[in-house]
PDB file of C-alpha atoms in Angstrom:
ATOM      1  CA  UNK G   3     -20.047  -2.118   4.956  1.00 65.00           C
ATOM      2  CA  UNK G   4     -16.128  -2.466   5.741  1.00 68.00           C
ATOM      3  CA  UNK G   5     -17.032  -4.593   8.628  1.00 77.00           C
ATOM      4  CA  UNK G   6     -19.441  -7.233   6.117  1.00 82.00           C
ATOM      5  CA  UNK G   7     -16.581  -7.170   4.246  1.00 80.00           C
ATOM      6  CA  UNK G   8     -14.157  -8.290   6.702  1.00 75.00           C
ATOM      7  CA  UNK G   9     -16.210 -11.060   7.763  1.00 82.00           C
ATOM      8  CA  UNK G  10     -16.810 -12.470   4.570  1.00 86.00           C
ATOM      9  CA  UNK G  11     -12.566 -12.378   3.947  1.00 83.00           C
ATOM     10  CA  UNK G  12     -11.839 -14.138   7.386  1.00 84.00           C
ATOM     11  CA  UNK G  13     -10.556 -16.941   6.506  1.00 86.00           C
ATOM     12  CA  UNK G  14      -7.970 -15.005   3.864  1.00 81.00           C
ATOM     13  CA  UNK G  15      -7.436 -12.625   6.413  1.00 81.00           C
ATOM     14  CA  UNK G  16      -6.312 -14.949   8.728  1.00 84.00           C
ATOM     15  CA  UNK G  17      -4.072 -16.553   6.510  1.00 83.00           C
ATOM     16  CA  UNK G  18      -2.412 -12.883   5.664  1.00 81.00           C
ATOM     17  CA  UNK G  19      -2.110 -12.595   9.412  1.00 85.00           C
ATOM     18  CA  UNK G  20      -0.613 -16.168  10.335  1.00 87.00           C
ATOM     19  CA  UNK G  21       1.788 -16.033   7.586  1.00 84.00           C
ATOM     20  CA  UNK G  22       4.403 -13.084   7.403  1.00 80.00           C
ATOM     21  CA  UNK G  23       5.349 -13.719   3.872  1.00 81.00           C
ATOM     22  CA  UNK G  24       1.914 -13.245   2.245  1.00 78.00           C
ATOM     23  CA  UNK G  25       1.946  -9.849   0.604  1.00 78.00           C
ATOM     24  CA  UNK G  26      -1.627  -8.294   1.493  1.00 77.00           C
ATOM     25  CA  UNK G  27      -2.013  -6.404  -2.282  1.00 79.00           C
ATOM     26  CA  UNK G  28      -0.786  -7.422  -5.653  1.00 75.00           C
ATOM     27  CA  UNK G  29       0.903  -4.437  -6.624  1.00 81.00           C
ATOM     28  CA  UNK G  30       4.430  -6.227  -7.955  1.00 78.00           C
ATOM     29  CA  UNK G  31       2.044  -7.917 -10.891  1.00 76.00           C
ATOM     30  CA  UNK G  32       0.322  -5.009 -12.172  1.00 80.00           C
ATOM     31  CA  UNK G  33       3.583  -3.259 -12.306  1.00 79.00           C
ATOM     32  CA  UNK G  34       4.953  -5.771 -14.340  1.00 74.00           C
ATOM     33  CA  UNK G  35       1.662  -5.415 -16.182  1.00 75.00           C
ATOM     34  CA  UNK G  36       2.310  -1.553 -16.385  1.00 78.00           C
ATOM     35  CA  UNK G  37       4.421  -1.406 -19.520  1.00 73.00           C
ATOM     36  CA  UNK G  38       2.459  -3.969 -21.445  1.00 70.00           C
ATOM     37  CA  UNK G  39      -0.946  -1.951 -20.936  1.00 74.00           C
ATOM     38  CA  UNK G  40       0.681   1.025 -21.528  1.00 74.00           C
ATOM     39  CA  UNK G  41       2.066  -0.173 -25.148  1.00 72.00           C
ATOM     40  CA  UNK G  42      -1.717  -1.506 -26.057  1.00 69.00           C
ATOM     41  CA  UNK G  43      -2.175   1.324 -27.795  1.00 66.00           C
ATOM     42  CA  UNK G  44       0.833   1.131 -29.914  1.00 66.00           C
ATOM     43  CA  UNK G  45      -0.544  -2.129 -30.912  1.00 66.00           C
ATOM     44  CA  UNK G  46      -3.906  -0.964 -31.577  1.00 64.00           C
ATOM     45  CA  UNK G  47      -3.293  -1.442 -35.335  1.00 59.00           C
ATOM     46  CA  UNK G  48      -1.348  -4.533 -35.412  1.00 61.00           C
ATOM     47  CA  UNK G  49      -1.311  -6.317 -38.638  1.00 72.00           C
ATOM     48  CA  UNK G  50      -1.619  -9.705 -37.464  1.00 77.00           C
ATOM     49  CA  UNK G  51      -2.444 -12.473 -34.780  1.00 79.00           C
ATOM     50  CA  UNK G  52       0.587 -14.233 -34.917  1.00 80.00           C
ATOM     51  CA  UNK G  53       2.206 -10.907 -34.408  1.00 76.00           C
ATOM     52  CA  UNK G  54       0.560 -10.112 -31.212  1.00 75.00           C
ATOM     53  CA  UNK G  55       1.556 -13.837 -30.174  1.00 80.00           C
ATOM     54  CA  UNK G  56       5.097 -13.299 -30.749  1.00 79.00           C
ATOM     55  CA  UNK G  57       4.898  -9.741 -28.753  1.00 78.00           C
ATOM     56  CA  UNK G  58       3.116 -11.583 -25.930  1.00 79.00           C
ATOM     57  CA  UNK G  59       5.521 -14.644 -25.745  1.00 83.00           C
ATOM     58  CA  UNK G  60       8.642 -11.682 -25.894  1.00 83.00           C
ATOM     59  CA  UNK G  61       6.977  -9.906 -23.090  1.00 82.00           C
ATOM     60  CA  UNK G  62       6.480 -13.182 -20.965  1.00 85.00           C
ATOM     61  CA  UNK G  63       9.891 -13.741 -21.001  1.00 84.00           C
ATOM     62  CA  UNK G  64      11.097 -10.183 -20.304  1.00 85.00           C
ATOM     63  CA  UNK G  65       8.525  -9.868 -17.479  1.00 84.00           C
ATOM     64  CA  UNK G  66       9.775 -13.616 -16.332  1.00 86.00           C
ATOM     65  CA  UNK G  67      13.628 -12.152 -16.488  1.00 87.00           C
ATOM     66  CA  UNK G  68      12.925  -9.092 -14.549  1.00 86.00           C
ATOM     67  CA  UNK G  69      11.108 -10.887 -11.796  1.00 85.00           C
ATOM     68  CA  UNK G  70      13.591 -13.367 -11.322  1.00 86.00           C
ATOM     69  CA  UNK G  71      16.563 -10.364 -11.038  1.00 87.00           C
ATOM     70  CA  UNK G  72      17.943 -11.412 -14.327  1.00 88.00           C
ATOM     71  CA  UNK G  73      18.883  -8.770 -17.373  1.00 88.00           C
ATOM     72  CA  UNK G  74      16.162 -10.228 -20.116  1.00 88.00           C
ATOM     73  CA  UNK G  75      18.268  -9.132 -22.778  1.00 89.00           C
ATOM     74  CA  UNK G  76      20.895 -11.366 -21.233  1.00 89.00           C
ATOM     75  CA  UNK G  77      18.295 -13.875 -20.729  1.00 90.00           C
ATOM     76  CA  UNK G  78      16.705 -14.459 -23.998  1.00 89.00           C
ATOM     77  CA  UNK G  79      20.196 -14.157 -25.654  1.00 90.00           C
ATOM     78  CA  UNK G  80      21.406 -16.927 -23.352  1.00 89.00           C
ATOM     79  CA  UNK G  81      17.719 -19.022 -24.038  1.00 89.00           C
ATOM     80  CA  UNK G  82      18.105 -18.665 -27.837  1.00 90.00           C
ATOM     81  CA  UNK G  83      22.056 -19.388 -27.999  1.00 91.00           C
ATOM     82  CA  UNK G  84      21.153 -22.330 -26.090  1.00 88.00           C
ATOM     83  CA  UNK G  85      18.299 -23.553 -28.712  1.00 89.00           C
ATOM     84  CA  UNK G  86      20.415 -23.180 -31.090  1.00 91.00           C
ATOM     85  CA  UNK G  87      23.136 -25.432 -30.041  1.00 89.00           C
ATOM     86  CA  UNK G  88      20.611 -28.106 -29.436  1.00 87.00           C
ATOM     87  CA  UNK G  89      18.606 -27.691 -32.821  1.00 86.00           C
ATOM     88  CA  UNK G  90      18.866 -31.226 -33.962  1.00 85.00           C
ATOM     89  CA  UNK G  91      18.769 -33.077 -30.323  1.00 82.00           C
ATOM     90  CA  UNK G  92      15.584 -35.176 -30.299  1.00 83.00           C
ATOM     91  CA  UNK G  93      15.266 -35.560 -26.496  1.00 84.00           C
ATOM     92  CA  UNK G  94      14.355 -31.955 -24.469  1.00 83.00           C
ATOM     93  CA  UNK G  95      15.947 -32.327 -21.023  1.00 84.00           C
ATOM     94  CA  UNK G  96      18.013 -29.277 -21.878  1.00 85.00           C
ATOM     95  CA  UNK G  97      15.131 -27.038 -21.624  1.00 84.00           C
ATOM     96  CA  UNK G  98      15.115 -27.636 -18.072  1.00 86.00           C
ATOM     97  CA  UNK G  99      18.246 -25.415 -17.487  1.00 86.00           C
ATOM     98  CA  UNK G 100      16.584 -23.257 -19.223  1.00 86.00           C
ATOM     99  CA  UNK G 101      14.447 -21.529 -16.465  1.00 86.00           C
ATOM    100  CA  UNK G 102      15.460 -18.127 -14.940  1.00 87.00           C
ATOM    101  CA  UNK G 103      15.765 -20.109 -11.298  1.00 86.00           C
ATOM    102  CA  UNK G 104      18.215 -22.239 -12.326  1.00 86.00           C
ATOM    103  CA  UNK G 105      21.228 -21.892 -11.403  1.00 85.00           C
ATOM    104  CA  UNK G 106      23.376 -22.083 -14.927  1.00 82.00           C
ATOM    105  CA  UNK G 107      21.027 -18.780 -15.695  1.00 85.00           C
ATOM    106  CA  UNK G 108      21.355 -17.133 -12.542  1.00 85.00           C
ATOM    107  CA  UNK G 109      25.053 -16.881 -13.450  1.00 83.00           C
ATOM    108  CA  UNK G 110      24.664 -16.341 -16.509  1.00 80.00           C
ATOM    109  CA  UNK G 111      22.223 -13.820 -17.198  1.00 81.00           C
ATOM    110  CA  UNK G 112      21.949 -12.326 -13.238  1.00 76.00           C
ATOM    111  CA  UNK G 113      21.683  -8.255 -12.723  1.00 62.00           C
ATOM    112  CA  UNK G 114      24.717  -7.496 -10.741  1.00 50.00           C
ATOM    113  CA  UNK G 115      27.027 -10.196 -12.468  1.00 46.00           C
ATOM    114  CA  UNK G 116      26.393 -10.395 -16.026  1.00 42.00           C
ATOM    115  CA  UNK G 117      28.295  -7.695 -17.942  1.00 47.00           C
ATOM    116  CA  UNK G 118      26.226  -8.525 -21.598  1.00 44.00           C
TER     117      UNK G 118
END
């Protein structure tokens, strides 16, 4: 069975072979999923849809802070500061330094350097 199994996966096996960077499981995502399943049932009796939006949006951008060694309260404090100061611009470049790999955020908002 292991061995029909292999053969069918060659060609991603290869690839996980060739290239040293490939991780073989996916264990860093369901970590990050961990704490999300694990408040489902907190959320069980939500009161509303756009509720569970907002929670899901707040939770992709913690999740998007942590992977990208940033503090996410010192992320989405630096994200909405920065909004705000561009309320009434009409044009949306801004939102472009707005990415946890750029390097304004990095500073900002990284692990070991940010003391917010």
């Amino acid at each position: 069975m292991l061995f029909l199994y292999s053969i069918r996966q060659e060609l991603y096996l290869r690839k996980y072979i060739e290239d040293g960077r490939l991780s073989i499981d996916n264990n860093e995502c369901e970590r990050c999923q961990k704490g999300f399943a694990i408040g489902r049932r907190n959320w069980l009796f939500g009161k509303s849809i756009a509720g569970a939006n907002a929670s899901a949006i707040i939770y992709s951008f913690t999740e998007t802070a942590k992977m990208n060694h940033l503090k996410p309260y010192a992320y989405l404090y630096y994200v909405l500061d920065e909004m705000r100061k561009h309320q009434k611009d009409t044009e949306y470049s801004f939102i472009k330094e707005l990415i946890p790999w750029s390097e304004n955020v990095q500073s900002q908002c990284n692990l070991i350097s940010s003391n917010k």
